[in-house]
Amino acid sequence: MKRKSRNRYLIAASAFALVIIGLFYYYFFSSFLANPAQTYVYIDRDDTIDSVFAKVAPMASEHSLQGFKTLVRHSQYADHIRTGRYAIKPGQGAFSLFRHLKNGMQTPLDLVIPSVRTLNNLAGDLSKKLMMDSTELIQTLQDEATCKKYGYGKMTIACMFIPNTYDIYWNITPAKLLDRMQQESKKFWNDDRTAKAEQLKLSPVQVITLASIVDEETANDAEKPMVAGMYYNRLNYRDAEYPTGMPLQADPTIKFAWQRFELKRIYHNLLYIDSPYNTYKNVGLPPGPIRIPSVAGIDAVLNLVHHDYLYMCAKEDFSGTHNFARTYAEHLQNAARYAAALNQRGIK
């Protein structure tokens, strides 16, 4: 009888233990997500424990949410909420999610640095993808001391942003972002690119500035080395009329000087703006890029086509490519055809 009683006790204890283990697994280790698709929770600097609960509740199964809240109650997480972007994967339980949130084990995102025209555009775009206020970022980018720290000025700091895709933490600060962009810029300017720039007698900043003009002139990557070669010829042209070099006379720089990027035609009265970006009045490159150029644009400059063209004009077929000319007389003929095509289409 004693043996039977002991066996019944062991069976009951084992059953109770299994129930406890089952409940423990059910609340803390079974899939947190109500739907089997990976999702993300974003915890920002203004979040409280109540707002954290509100953010995870719509994606959670009811029992896992209760398990998560239980873990929070028996910890100090509510007093030490850590910002970040946290992945919640199918099969991940409440305990795993709690551990990630509590320890700040966030998931990086693929951040695309865009090829945009202005720092305001850049700040606005990045603020949509990061826990970063656009005003805070633009103030950092326009701070002279900050720019000097990285070896740039306010007109050239955009050169540090190479438009590629980077794995970045969502809650990165502006200072840490600039540190990362400096590291990536140094990687980009490898021995090969640096050697090509030196052969052209251009600094990386000058290459990027020229590339920004090339990118504005054409979206056709195959033509960009030709366009780059034409502007390079102007930079290095010398004669009695242009003893210090031929003005670039790049229409995109006029748009940038006026901050009127919608212009389809550049009329004569627009060429007199007093701006260092006016390449009709000033010889040489502008003081900085007029956009963050594409990698294709930068490499087009580094691998520019050596030819003897000094002029170019958009083709009258609106293909986005150009007619190149060696003489001004030939260029005027090309320009007349393009102007006639614009007039025919009513483009002003």
PDB file of N, CA and C in Angstrom, residues 190-262:
ATOM      1  N   ASN A 190      39.289  54.212 -51.779  1.00  0.00           N
ATOM      2  CA  ASN A 190      40.359  53.215 -51.696  1.00  0.00           C
ATOM      3  C   ASN A 190      41.554  53.647 -52.551  1.00  0.00           C
ATOM      4  N   ASP A 191      42.564  52.810 -52.604  1.00  0.00           N
ATOM      5  CA  ASP A 191      43.794  53.158 -53.329  1.00  0.00           C
ATOM      6  C   ASP A 191      43.518  53.417 -54.803  1.00  0.00           C
ATOM      7  N   ASP A 192      42.617  52.621 -55.385  1.00  0.00           N
ATOM      8  CA  ASP A 192      42.338  52.762 -56.815  1.00  0.00           C
ATOM      9  C   ASP A 192      41.686  54.107 -57.118  1.00  0.00           C
ATOM     10  N   ARG A 193      40.631  54.456 -56.370  1.00  0.00           N
ATOM     11  CA  ARG A 193      39.951  55.727 -56.619  1.00  0.00           C
ATOM     12  C   ARG A 193      40.863  56.908 -56.300  1.00  0.00           C
ATOM     13  N   THR A 194      41.628  56.789 -55.232  1.00  0.00           N
ATOM     14  CA  THR A 194      42.532  57.875 -54.863  1.00  0.00           C
ATOM     15  C   THR A 194      43.585  58.099 -55.942  1.00  0.00           C
ATOM     16  N   ALA A 195      44.114  57.018 -56.479  1.00  0.00           N
ATOM     17  CA  ALA A 195      45.130  57.132 -57.531  1.00  0.00           C
ATOM     18  C   ALA A 195      44.552  57.786 -58.785  1.00  0.00           C
ATOM     19  N   LYS A 196      43.322  57.417 -59.135  1.00  0.00           N
ATOM     20  CA  LYS A 196      42.694  58.020 -60.320  1.00  0.00           C
ATOM     21  C   LYS A 196      42.451  59.514 -60.123  1.00  0.00           C
ATOM     22  N   ALA A 197      42.036  59.896 -58.919  1.00  0.00           N
ATOM     23  CA  ALA A 197      41.835  61.320 -58.633  1.00  0.00           C
ATOM     24  C   ALA A 197      43.158  62.081 -58.731  1.00  0.00           C
ATOM     25  N   GLU A 198      44.220  61.495 -58.211  1.00  0.00           N
ATOM     26  CA  GLU A 198      45.534  62.137 -58.269  1.00  0.00           C
ATOM     27  C   GLU A 198      46.020  62.292 -59.708  1.00  0.00           C
ATOM     28  N   GLN A 199      45.726  61.307 -60.551  1.00  0.00           N
ATOM     29  CA  GLN A 199      46.108  61.406 -61.961  1.00  0.00           C
ATOM     30  C   GLN A 199      45.397  62.567 -62.645  1.00  0.00           C
ATOM     31  N   LEU A 200      44.172  62.843 -62.219  1.00  0.00           N
ATOM     32  CA  LEU A 200      43.418  63.968 -62.772  1.00  0.00           C
ATOM     33  C   LEU A 200      43.765  65.285 -62.091  1.00  0.00           C
ATOM     34  N   LYS A 201      44.614  65.218 -61.049  1.00  0.00           N
ATOM     35  CA  LYS A 201      44.986  66.383 -60.249  1.00  0.00           C
ATOM     36  C   LYS A 201      43.753  67.012 -59.593  1.00  0.00           C
ATOM     37  N   LEU A 202      42.889  66.137 -59.108  1.00  0.00           N
ATOM     38  CA  LEU A 202      41.688  66.561 -58.402  1.00  0.00           C
ATOM     39  C   LEU A 202      41.665  65.924 -57.021  1.00  0.00           C
ATOM     40  N   SER A 203      41.178  66.657 -56.038  1.00  0.00           N
ATOM     41  CA  SER A 203      40.983  66.099 -54.701  1.00  0.00           C
ATOM     42  C   SER A 203      39.658  65.338 -54.680  1.00  0.00           C
ATOM     43  N   PRO A 204      39.444  64.484 -53.681  1.00  0.00           N
ATOM     44  CA  PRO A 204      38.137  63.812 -53.580  1.00  0.00           C
ATOM     45  C   PRO A 204      36.962  64.782 -53.541  1.00  0.00           C
ATOM     46  N   VAL A 205      37.124  65.903 -52.846  1.00  0.00           N
ATOM     47  CA  VAL A 205      36.052  66.903 -52.799  1.00  0.00           C
ATOM     48  C   VAL A 205      35.788  67.464 -54.193  1.00  0.00           C
ATOM     49  N   GLN A 206      36.831  67.728 -54.953  1.00  0.00           N
ATOM     50  CA  GLN A 206      36.662  68.247 -56.312  1.00  0.00           C
ATOM     51  C   GLN A 206      36.020  67.204 -57.221  1.00  0.00           C
ATOM     52  N   VAL A 207      36.410  65.950 -57.054  1.00  0.00           N
ATOM     53  CA  VAL A 207      35.797  64.881 -57.848  1.00  0.00           C
ATOM     54  C   VAL A 207      34.300  64.820 -57.560  1.00  0.00           C
ATOM     55  N   ILE A 208      33.932  64.850 -56.290  1.00  0.00           N
ATOM     56  CA  ILE A 208      32.522  64.759 -55.909  1.00  0.00           C
ATOM     57  C   ILE A 208      31.760  65.986 -56.388  1.00  0.00           C
ATOM     58  N   THR A 209      32.383  67.161 -56.308  1.00  0.00           N
ATOM     59  CA  THR A 209      31.728  68.386 -56.783  1.00  0.00           C
ATOM     60  C   THR A 209      31.466  68.305 -58.283  1.00  0.00           C
ATOM     61  N   LEU A 210      32.456  67.866 -59.043  1.00  0.00           N
ATOM     62  CA  LEU A 210      32.273  67.708 -60.478  1.00  0.00           C
ATOM     63  C   LEU A 210      31.231  66.629 -60.775  1.00  0.00           C
ATOM     64  N   ALA A 211      31.256  65.545 -60.019  1.00  0.00           N
ATOM     65  CA  ALA A 211      30.283  64.464 -60.215  1.00  0.00           C
ATOM     66  C   ALA A 211      28.864  64.949 -59.956  1.00  0.00           C
ATOM     67  N   SER A 212      28.700  65.866 -59.008  1.00  0.00           N
ATOM     68  CA  SER A 212      27.355  66.374 -58.722  1.00  0.00           C
ATOM     69  C   SER A 212      26.796  67.146 -59.917  1.00  0.00           C
ATOM     70  N   ILE A 213      27.663  67.846 -60.628  1.00  0.00           N
ATOM     71  CA  ILE A 213      27.229  68.557 -61.835  1.00  0.00           C
ATOM     72  C   ILE A 213      26.895  67.561 -62.938  1.00  0.00           C
ATOM     73  N   VAL A 214      27.746  66.560 -63.094  1.00  0.00           N
ATOM     74  CA  VAL A 214      27.517  65.532 -64.115  1.00  0.00           C
ATOM     75  C   VAL A 214      26.183  64.831 -63.877  1.00  0.00           C
ATOM     76  N   ASP A 215      25.899  64.481 -62.626  1.00  0.00           N
ATOM     77  CA  ASP A 215      24.643  63.806 -62.306  1.00  0.00           C
ATOM     78  C   ASP A 215      23.436  64.683 -62.628  1.00  0.00           C
ATOM     79  N   GLU A 216      23.581  65.996 -62.415  1.00  0.00           N
ATOM     80  CA  GLU A 216      22.477  66.900 -62.715  1.00  0.00           C
ATOM     81  C   GLU A 216      22.287  67.074 -64.218  1.00  0.00           C
ATOM     82  N   GLU A 217      23.358  66.921 -64.957  1.00  0.00           N
ATOM     83  CA  GLU A 217      23.284  67.099 -66.410  1.00  0.00           C
ATOM     84  C   GLU A 217      22.635  65.911 -67.115  1.00  0.00           C
ATOM     85  N   THR A 218      22.862  64.702 -66.610  1.00  0.00           N
ATOM     86  CA  THR A 218      22.320  63.527 -67.287  1.00  0.00           C
ATOM     87  C   THR A 218      22.071  62.393 -66.304  1.00  0.00           C
ATOM     88  N   ALA A 219      20.980  61.683 -66.538  1.00  0.00           N
ATOM     89  CA  ALA A 219      20.689  60.482 -65.759  1.00  0.00           C
ATOM     90  C   ALA A 219      21.186  59.238 -66.479  1.00  0.00           C
ATOM     91  N   ASN A 220      21.761  59.441 -67.660  1.00  0.00           N
ATOM     92  CA  ASN A 220      22.266  58.335 -68.468  1.00  0.00           C
ATOM     93  C   ASN A 220      23.679  57.986 -68.016  1.00  0.00           C
ATOM     94  N   ASP A 221      23.822  56.889 -67.279  1.00  0.00           N
ATOM     95  CA  ASP A 221      25.127  56.523 -66.727  1.00  0.00           C
ATOM     96  C   ASP A 221      26.173  56.304 -67.812  1.00  0.00           C
ATOM     97  N   ALA A 222      25.743  55.790 -68.977  1.00  0.00           N
ATOM     98  CA  ALA A 222      26.696  55.510 -70.051  1.00  0.00           C
ATOM     99  C   ALA A 222      27.303  56.796 -70.612  1.00  0.00           C
ATOM    100  N   GLU A 223      26.558  57.904 -70.529  1.00  0.00           N
ATOM    101  CA  GLU A 223      27.038  59.168 -71.085  1.00  0.00           C
ATOM    102  C   GLU A 223      27.844  59.990 -70.078  1.00  0.00           C
ATOM    103  N   LYS A 224      27.736  59.661 -68.812  1.00  0.00           N
ATOM    104  CA  LYS A 224      28.363  60.487 -67.776  1.00  0.00           C
ATOM    105  C   LYS A 224      29.873  60.665 -67.951  1.00  0.00           C
ATOM    106  N   PRO A 225      30.640  59.631 -68.339  1.00  0.00           N
ATOM    107  CA  PRO A 225      32.082  59.865 -68.553  1.00  0.00           C
ATOM    108  C   PRO A 225      32.366  60.873 -69.668  1.00  0.00           C
ATOM    109  N   MET A 226      31.494  60.944 -70.676  1.00  0.00           N
ATOM    110  CA  MET A 226      31.653  61.937 -71.744  1.00  0.00           C
ATOM    111  C   MET A 226      31.396  63.344 -71.200  1.00  0.00           C
ATOM    112  N   VAL A 227      30.329  63.494 -70.432  1.00  0.00           N
ATOM    113  CA  VAL A 227      29.999  64.793 -69.841  1.00  0.00           C
ATOM    114  C   VAL A 227      31.113  65.233 -68.898  1.00  0.00           C
ATOM    115  N   ALA A 228      31.602  64.304 -68.094  1.00  0.00           N
ATOM    116  CA  ALA A 228      32.700  64.611 -67.173  1.00  0.00           C
ATOM    117  C   ALA A 228      33.935  65.068 -67.946  1.00  0.00           C
ATOM    118  N   GLY A 229      34.227  64.410 -69.073  1.00  0.00           N
ATOM    119  CA  GLY A 229      35.371  64.792 -69.897  1.00  0.00           C
ATOM    120  C   GLY A 229      35.232  66.188 -70.452  1.00  0.00           C
ATOM    121  N   MET A 230      34.016  66.587 -70.837  1.00  0.00           N
ATOM    122  CA  MET A 230      33.793  67.924 -71.368  1.00  0.00           C
ATOM    123  C   MET A 230      34.058  68.987 -70.309  1.00  0.00           C
ATOM    124  N   TYR A 231      33.538  68.777 -69.110  1.00  0.00           N
ATOM    125  CA  TYR A 231      33.775  69.762 -68.045  1.00  0.00           C
ATOM    126  C   TYR A 231      35.243  69.763 -67.607  1.00  0.00           C
ATOM    127  N   TYR A 232      35.853  68.622 -67.621  1.00  0.00           N
ATOM    128  CA  TYR A 232      37.278  68.550 -67.278  1.00  0.00           C
ATOM    129  C   TYR A 232      38.097  69.344 -68.291  1.00  0.00           C
ATOM    130  N   ASN A 233      37.730  69.290 -69.557  1.00  0.00           N
ATOM    131  CA  ASN A 233      38.416  70.090 -70.578  1.00  0.00           C
ATOM    132  C   ASN A 233      38.281  71.576 -70.289  1.00  0.00           C
ATOM    133  N   ARG A 234      37.107  71.990 -69.858  1.00  0.00           N
ATOM    134  CA  ARG A 234      36.893  73.404 -69.546  1.00  0.00           C
ATOM    135  C   ARG A 234      37.740  73.834 -68.344  1.00  0.00           C
ATOM    136  N   LEU A 235      37.808  72.970 -67.351  1.00  0.00           N
ATOM    137  CA  LEU A 235      38.622  73.302 -66.180  1.00  0.00           C
ATOM    138  C   LEU A 235      40.078  73.541 -66.549  1.00  0.00           C
ATOM    139  N   ASN A 236      40.542  72.814 -67.537  1.00  0.00           N
ATOM    140  CA  ASN A 236      41.959  72.863 -67.889  1.00  0.00           C
ATOM    141  C   ASN A 236      42.249  73.660 -69.160  1.00  0.00           C
ATOM    142  N   TYR A 237      41.239  74.301 -69.734  1.00  0.00           N
ATOM    143  CA  TYR A 237      41.416  75.051 -70.978  1.00  0.00           C
ATOM    144  C   TYR A 237      42.111  76.384 -70.695  1.00  0.00           C
ATOM    145  N   ARG A 238      43.064  76.717 -71.519  1.00  0.00           N
ATOM    146  CA  ARG A 238      43.791  77.985 -71.400  1.00  0.00           C
ATOM    147  C   ARG A 238      44.015  78.562 -72.790  1.00  0.00           C
ATOM    148  N   ASP A 239      43.678  79.850 -72.961  1.00  0.00           N
ATOM    149  CA  ASP A 239      44.055  80.591 -74.161  1.00  0.00           C
ATOM    150  C   ASP A 239      44.040  82.066 -73.813  1.00  0.00           C
ATOM    151  N   ALA A 240      44.142  82.920 -74.802  1.00  0.00           N
ATOM    152  CA  ALA A 240      44.199  84.353 -74.538  1.00  0.00           C
ATOM    153  C   ALA A 240      42.914  84.860 -73.885  1.00  0.00           C
ATOM    154  N   GLU A 241      41.776  84.288 -74.294  1.00  0.00           N
ATOM    155  CA  GLU A 241      40.492  84.721 -73.726  1.00  0.00           C
ATOM    156  C   GLU A 241      40.278  84.163 -72.325  1.00  0.00           C
ATOM    157  N   TYR A 242      40.772  82.948 -72.097  1.00  0.00           N
ATOM    158  CA  TYR A 242      40.599  82.289 -70.799  1.00  0.00           C
ATOM    159  C   TYR A 242      41.953  81.906 -70.216  1.00  0.00           C
ATOM    160  N   PRO A 243      42.725  82.874 -69.739  1.00  0.00           N
ATOM    161  CA  PRO A 243      44.072  82.556 -69.230  1.00  0.00           C
ATOM    162  C   PRO A 243      44.061  81.751 -67.931  1.00  0.00           C
ATOM    163  N   THR A 244      42.955  81.813 -67.192  1.00  0.00           N
ATOM    164  CA  THR A 244      42.873  81.069 -65.917  1.00  0.00           C
ATOM    165  C   THR A 244      41.927  79.883 -66.003  1.00  0.00           C
ATOM    166  N   GLY A 245      41.431  79.600 -67.181  1.00  0.00           N
ATOM    167  CA  GLY A 245      40.498  78.493 -67.343  1.00  0.00           C
ATOM    168  C   GLY A 245      39.165  78.966 -67.875  1.00  0.00           C
ATOM    169  N   MET A 246      38.498  78.111 -68.565  1.00  0.00           N
ATOM    170  CA  MET A 246      37.203  78.430 -69.161  1.00  0.00           C
ATOM    171  C   MET A 246      36.098  78.214 -68.132  1.00  0.00           C
ATOM    172  N   PRO A 247      35.159  79.146 -67.986  1.00  0.00           N
ATOM    173  CA  PRO A 247      34.051  78.920 -67.049  1.00  0.00           C
ATOM    174  C   PRO A 247      33.294  77.641 -67.400  1.00  0.00           C
ATOM    175  N   LEU A 248      32.861  76.928 -66.389  1.00  0.00           N
ATOM    176  CA  LEU A 248      32.118  75.689 -66.642  1.00  0.00           C
ATOM    177  C   LEU A 248      30.783  75.969 -67.320  1.00  0.00           C
ATOM    178  N   GLN A 249      30.167  77.100 -66.971  1.00  0.00           N
ATOM    179  CA  GLN A 249      28.869  77.474 -67.539  1.00  0.00           C
ATOM    180  C   GLN A 249      27.885  76.294 -67.474  1.00  0.00           C
ATOM    181  N   ALA A 250      27.788  75.745 -66.283  1.00  0.00           N
ATOM    182  CA  ALA A 250      26.913  74.586 -66.053  1.00  0.00           C
ATOM    183  C   ALA A 250      25.552  75.065 -65.551  1.00  0.00           C
ATOM    184  N   ASP A 251      24.517  74.842 -66.345  1.00  0.00           N
ATOM    185  CA  ASP A 251      23.175  75.298 -65.972  1.00  0.00           C
ATOM    186  C   ASP A 251      22.701  74.767 -64.620  1.00  0.00           C
ATOM    187  N   PRO A 252      23.020  73.520 -64.254  1.00  0.00           N
ATOM    188  CA  PRO A 252      22.555  73.047 -62.940  1.00  0.00           C
ATOM    189  C   PRO A 252      23.074  73.884 -61.773  1.00  0.00           C
ATOM    190  N   THR A 253      24.246  74.493 -61.920  1.00  0.00           N
ATOM    191  CA  THR A 253      24.744  75.324 -60.824  1.00  0.00           C
ATOM    192  C   THR A 253      23.920  76.599 -60.678  1.00  0.00           C
ATOM    193  N   ILE A 254      23.333  77.070 -61.778  1.00  0.00           N
ATOM    194  CA  ILE A 254      22.459  78.244 -61.714  1.00  0.00           C
ATOM    195  C   ILE A 254      21.173  77.888 -60.975  1.00  0.00           C
ATOM    196  N   LYS A 255      20.632  76.724 -61.267  1.00  0.00           N
ATOM    197  CA  LYS A 255      19.448  76.265 -60.539  1.00  0.00           C
ATOM    198  C   LYS A 255      19.736  76.178 -59.043  1.00  0.00           C
ATOM    199  N   PHE A 256      20.933  75.664 -58.712  1.00  0.00           N
ATOM    200  CA  PHE A 256      21.299  75.517 -57.301  1.00  0.00           C
ATOM    201  C   PHE A 256      21.468  76.889 -56.654  1.00  0.00           C
ATOM    202  N   ALA A 257      22.088  77.812 -57.357  1.00  0.00           N
ATOM    203  CA  ALA A 257      22.300  79.145 -56.808  1.00  0.00           C
ATOM    204  C   ALA A 257      20.966  79.827 -56.488  1.00  0.00           C
ATOM    205  N   TRP A 258      19.996  79.656 -57.365  1.00  0.00           N
ATOM    206  CA  TRP A 258      18.667  80.225 -57.153  1.00  0.00           C
ATOM    207  C   TRP A 258      17.801  79.333 -56.261  1.00  0.00           C
ATOM    208  N   GLN A 259      18.227  78.092 -56.023  1.00  0.00           N
ATOM    209  CA  GLN A 259      17.397  77.097 -55.326  1.00  0.00           C
ATOM    210  C   GLN A 259      16.056  76.944 -56.039  1.00  0.00           C
ATOM    211  N   ARG A 260      16.147  76.912 -57.375  1.00  0.00           N
ATOM    212  CA  ARG A 260      14.953  76.740 -58.211  1.00  0.00           C
ATOM    213  C   ARG A 260      15.178  75.536 -59.121  1.00  0.00           C
ATOM    214  N   PHE A 261      14.976  74.372 -58.553  1.00  0.00           N
ATOM    215  CA  PHE A 261      15.304  73.134 -59.253  1.00  0.00           C
ATOM    216  C   PHE A 261      14.245  72.740 -60.285  1.00  0.00           C
ATOM    217  N   GLU A 262      13.131  73.454 -60.280  1.00  0.00           N
ATOM    218  CA  GLU A 262      12.066  73.121 -61.229  1.00  0.00           C
ATOM    219  C   GLU A 262      12.290  73.749 -62.600  1.00  0.00           C
TER     220      GLU A 262
END
